[in-house]
mmCIF file of C-alpha atoms in Angstrom:
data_model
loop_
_atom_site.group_PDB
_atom_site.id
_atom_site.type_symbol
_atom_site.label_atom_id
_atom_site.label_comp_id
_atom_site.label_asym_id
_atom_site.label_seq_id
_atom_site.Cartn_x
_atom_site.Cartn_y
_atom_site.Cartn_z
ATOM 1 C CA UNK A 1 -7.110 -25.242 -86.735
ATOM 2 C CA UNK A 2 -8.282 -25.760 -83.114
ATOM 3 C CA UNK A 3 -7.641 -28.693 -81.090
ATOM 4 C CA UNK A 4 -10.450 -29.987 -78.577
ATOM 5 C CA UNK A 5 -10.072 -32.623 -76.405
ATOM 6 C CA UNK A 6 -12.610 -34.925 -76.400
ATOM 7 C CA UNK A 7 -13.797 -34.555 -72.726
ATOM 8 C CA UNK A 8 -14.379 -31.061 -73.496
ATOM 9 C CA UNK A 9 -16.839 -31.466 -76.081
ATOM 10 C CA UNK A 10 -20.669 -31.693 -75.118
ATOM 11 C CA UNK A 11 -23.661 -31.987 -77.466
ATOM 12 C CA UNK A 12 -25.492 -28.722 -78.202
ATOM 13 C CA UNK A 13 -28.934 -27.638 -79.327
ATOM 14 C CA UNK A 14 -27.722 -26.929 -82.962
ATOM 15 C CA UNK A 15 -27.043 -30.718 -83.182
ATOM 16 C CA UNK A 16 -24.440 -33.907 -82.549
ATOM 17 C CA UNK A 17 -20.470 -33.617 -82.235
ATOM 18 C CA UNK A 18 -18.781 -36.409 -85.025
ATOM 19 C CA UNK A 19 -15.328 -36.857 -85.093
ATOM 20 C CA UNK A 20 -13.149 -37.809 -88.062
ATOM 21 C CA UNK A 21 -11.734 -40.764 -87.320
ATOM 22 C CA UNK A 22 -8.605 -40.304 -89.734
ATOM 23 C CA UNK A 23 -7.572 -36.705 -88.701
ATOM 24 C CA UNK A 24 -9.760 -36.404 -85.381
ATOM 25 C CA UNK A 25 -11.304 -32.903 -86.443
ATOM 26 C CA UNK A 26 -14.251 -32.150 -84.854
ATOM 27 C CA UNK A 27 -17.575 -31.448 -86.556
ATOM 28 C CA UNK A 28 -20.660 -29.983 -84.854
ATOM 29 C CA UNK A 29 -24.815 -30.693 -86.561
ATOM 30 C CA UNK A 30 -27.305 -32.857 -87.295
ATOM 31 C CA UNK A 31 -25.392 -35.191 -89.439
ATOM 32 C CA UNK A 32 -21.357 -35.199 -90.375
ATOM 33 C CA UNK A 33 -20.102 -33.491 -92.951
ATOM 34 C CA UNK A 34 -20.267 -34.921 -96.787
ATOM 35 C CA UNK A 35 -16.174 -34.149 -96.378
ATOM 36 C CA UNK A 36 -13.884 -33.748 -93.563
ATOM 37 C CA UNK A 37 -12.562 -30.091 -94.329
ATOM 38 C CA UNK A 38 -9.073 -31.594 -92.566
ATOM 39 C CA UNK A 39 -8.079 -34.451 -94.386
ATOM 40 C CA UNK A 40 -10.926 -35.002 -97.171
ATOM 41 C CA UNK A 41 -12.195 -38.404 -95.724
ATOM 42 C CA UNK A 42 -16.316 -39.137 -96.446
ATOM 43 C CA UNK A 43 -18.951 -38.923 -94.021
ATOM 44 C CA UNK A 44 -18.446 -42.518 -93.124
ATOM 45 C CA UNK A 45 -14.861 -41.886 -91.447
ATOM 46 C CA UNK A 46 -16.866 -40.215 -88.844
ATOM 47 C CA UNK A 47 -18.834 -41.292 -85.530
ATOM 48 C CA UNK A 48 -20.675 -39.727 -83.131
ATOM 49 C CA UNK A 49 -18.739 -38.456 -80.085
ATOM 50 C CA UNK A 50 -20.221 -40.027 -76.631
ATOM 51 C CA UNK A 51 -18.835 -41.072 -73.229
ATOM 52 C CA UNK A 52 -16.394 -43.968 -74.753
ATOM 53 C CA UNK A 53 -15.382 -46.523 -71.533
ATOM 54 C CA UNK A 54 -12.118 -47.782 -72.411
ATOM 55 C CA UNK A 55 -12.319 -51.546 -73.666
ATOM 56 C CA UNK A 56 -11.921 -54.580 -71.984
ATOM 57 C CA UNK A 57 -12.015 -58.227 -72.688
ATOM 58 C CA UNK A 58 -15.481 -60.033 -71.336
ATOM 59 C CA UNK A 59 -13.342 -63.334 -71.356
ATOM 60 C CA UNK A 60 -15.293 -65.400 -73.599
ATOM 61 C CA UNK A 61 -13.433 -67.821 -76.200
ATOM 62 C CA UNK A 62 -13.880 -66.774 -79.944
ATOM 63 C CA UNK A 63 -12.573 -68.224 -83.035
ATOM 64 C CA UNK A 64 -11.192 -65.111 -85.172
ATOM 65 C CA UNK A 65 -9.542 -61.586 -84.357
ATOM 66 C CA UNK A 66 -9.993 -59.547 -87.426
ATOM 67 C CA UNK A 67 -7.977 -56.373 -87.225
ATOM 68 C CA UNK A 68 -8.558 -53.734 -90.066
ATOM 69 C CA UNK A 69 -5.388 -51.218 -89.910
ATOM 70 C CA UNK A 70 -6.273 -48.556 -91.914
ATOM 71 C CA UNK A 71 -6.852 -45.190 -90.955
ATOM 72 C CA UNK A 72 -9.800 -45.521 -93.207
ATOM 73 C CA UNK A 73 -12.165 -48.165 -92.006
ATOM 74 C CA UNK A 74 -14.433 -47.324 -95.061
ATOM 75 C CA UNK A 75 -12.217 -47.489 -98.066
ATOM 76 C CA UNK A 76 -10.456 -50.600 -99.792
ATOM 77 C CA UNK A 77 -9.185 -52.248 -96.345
ATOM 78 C CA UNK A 78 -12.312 -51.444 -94.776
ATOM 79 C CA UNK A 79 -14.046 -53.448 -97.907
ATOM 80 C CA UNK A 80 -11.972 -56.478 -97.599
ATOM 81 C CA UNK A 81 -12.442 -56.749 -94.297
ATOM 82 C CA UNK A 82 -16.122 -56.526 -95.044
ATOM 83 C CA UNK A 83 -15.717 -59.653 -97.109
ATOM 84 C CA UNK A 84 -14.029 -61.253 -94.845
ATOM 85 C CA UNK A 85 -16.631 -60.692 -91.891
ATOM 86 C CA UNK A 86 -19.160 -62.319 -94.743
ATOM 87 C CA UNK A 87 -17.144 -65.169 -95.029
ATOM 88 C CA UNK A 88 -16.957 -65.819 -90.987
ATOM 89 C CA UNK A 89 -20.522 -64.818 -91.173
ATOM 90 C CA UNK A 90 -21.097 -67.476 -93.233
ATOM 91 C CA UNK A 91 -19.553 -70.569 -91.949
ATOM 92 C CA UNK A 92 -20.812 -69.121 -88.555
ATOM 93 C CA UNK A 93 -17.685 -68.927 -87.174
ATOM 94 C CA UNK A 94 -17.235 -66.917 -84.006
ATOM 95 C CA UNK A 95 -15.063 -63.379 -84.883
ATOM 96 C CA UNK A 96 -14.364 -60.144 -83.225
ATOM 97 C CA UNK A 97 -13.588 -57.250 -85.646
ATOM 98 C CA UNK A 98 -11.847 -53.915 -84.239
ATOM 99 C CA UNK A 99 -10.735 -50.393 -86.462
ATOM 100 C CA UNK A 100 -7.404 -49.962 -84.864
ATOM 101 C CA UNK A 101 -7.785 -46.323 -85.329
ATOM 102 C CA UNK A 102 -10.881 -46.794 -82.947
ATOM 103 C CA UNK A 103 -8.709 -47.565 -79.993
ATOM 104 C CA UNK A 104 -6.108 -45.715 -78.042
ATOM 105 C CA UNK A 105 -2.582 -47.851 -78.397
ATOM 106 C CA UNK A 106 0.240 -46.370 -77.248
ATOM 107 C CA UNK A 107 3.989 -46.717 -78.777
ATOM 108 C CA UNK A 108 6.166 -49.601 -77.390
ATOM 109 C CA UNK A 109 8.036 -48.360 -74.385
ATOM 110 C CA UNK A 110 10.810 -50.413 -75.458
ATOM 111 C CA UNK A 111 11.142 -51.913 -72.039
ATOM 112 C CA UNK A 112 13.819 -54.618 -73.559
ATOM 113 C CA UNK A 113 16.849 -52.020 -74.201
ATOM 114 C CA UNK A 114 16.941 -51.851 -70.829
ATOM 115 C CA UNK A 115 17.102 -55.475 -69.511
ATOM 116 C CA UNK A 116 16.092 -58.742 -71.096
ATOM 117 C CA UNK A 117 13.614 -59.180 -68.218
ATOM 118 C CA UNK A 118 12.279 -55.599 -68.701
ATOM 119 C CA UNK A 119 9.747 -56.506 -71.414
ATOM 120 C CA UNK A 120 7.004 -58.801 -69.808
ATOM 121 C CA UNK A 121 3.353 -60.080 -69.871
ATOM 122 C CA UNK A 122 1.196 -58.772 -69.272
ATOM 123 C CA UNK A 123 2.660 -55.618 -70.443
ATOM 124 C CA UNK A 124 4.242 -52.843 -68.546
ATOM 125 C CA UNK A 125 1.855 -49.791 -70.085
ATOM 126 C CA UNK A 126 -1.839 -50.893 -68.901
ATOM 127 C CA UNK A 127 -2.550 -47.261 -69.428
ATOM 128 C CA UNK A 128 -4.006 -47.710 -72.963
ATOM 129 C CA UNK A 129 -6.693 -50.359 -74.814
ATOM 130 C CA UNK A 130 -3.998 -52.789 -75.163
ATOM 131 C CA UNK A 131 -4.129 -55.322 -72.796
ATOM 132 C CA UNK A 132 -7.544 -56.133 -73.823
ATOM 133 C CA UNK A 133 -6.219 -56.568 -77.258
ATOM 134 C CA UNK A 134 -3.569 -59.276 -75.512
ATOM 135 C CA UNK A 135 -6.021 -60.933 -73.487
ATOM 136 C CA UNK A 136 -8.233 -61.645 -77.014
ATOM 137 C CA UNK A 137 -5.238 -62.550 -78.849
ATOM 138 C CA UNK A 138 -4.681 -65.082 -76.134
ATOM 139 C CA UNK A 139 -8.672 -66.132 -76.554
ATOM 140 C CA UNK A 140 -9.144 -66.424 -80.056
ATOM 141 C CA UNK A 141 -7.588 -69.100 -82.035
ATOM 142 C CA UNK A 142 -6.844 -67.125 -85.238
ATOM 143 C CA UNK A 143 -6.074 -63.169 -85.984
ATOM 144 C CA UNK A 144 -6.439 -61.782 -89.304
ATOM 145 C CA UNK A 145 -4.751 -58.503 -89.662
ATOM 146 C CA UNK A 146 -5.051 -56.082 -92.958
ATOM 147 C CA UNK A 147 -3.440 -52.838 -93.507
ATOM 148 C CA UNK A 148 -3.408 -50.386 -96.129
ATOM 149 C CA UNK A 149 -0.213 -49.729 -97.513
ATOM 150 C CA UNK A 150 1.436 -46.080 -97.036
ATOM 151 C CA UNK A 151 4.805 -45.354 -97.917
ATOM 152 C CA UNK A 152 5.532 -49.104 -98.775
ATOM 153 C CA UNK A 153 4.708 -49.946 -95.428
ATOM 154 C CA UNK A 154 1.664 -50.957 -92.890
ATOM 155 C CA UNK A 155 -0.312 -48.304 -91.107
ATOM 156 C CA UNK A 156 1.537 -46.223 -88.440
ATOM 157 C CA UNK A 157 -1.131 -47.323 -86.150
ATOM 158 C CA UNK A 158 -1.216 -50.581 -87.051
ATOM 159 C CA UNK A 159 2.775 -50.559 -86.483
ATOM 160 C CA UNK A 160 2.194 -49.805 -83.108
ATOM 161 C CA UNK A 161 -0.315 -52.009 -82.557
ATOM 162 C CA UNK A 162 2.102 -55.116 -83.641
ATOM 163 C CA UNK A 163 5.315 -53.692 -82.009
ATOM 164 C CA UNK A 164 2.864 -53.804 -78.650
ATOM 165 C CA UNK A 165 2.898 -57.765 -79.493
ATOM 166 C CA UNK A 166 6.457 -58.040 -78.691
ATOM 167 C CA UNK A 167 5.969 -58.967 -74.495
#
């Protein structure tokens, strides 16, 4: 298997570059593959590779953070969280939904073990998507977080998307 990093990759004649957004392979043609040759996800784990900007919070207020933690934002989580974006839909409250697996969230540097004043807000690593994920937390007035289960336990990603919570 061949690792490319994604600022490597550019479009070609023969068609678009997707990504697997479970395993990260990298698929070249018109459309994506009807199966991820890596890691057997479907077509819809994976999106179109472009220039991504790293995100940031617009400051606006909203009601509802709706996290889905599952490496698969198509399957079972990905469903519930559908139903739940209905409901919001619905009683037309105001929501942001995110695909951790989307974003770029480092591990916890663990800035506490060192000194009780270590471990701050804003946090110390600004190098990743996560202080835009603080600032909405801080905006919105409720979070809804679902996770798949592996191993009898949340998401790895998702795991280090809460530990990040901790400043």
């Amino acid at each position: 298997m061949s690792i490319t990093a994604p600022e490597e990759l550019k479009p070609t004649s023969s068609g678009k570059i997707w990504k697997c957004c479970v395993c990260g392979y990298i698929h070249t043609g018109k459309k994506p593959p009807k199966e991820c040759p890596e890691c057997a996800s479907t077509e819809r784990e994976f999106e179109e590779v472009t220039d991504k900007k790293k995100l940031r919070f617009d400051g606006k207020k909203f009601d509802v953070l709706l996290i889905n933690g599952s490496n698969h934002r198509a399957n079972n989580t990905g469903y519930m969280v559908d139903l739940i974006e209905e409901v919001l839909k619905e009683r037309g409250t105001s929501y942001r939904r995110f695909n951790v697996n989307e974003f770029t969230i480092d591990h916890c540097w663990c800035c506490y073990s060192m000194r009780d004043n270590a471990c701050r807000y804003p946090c110390r690593n600004q190098r990743d998507e996560m202080p835009a994920f603080h600032e909405m937390i801080i905006a919105s007035k409720a979070i809804i977080v679902a996770s798949a289960i592996n191993w009898n336990n949340m998401t790895a990603r998702l795991k280090d998307f809460l530990d990040r919570l901790n400043c």
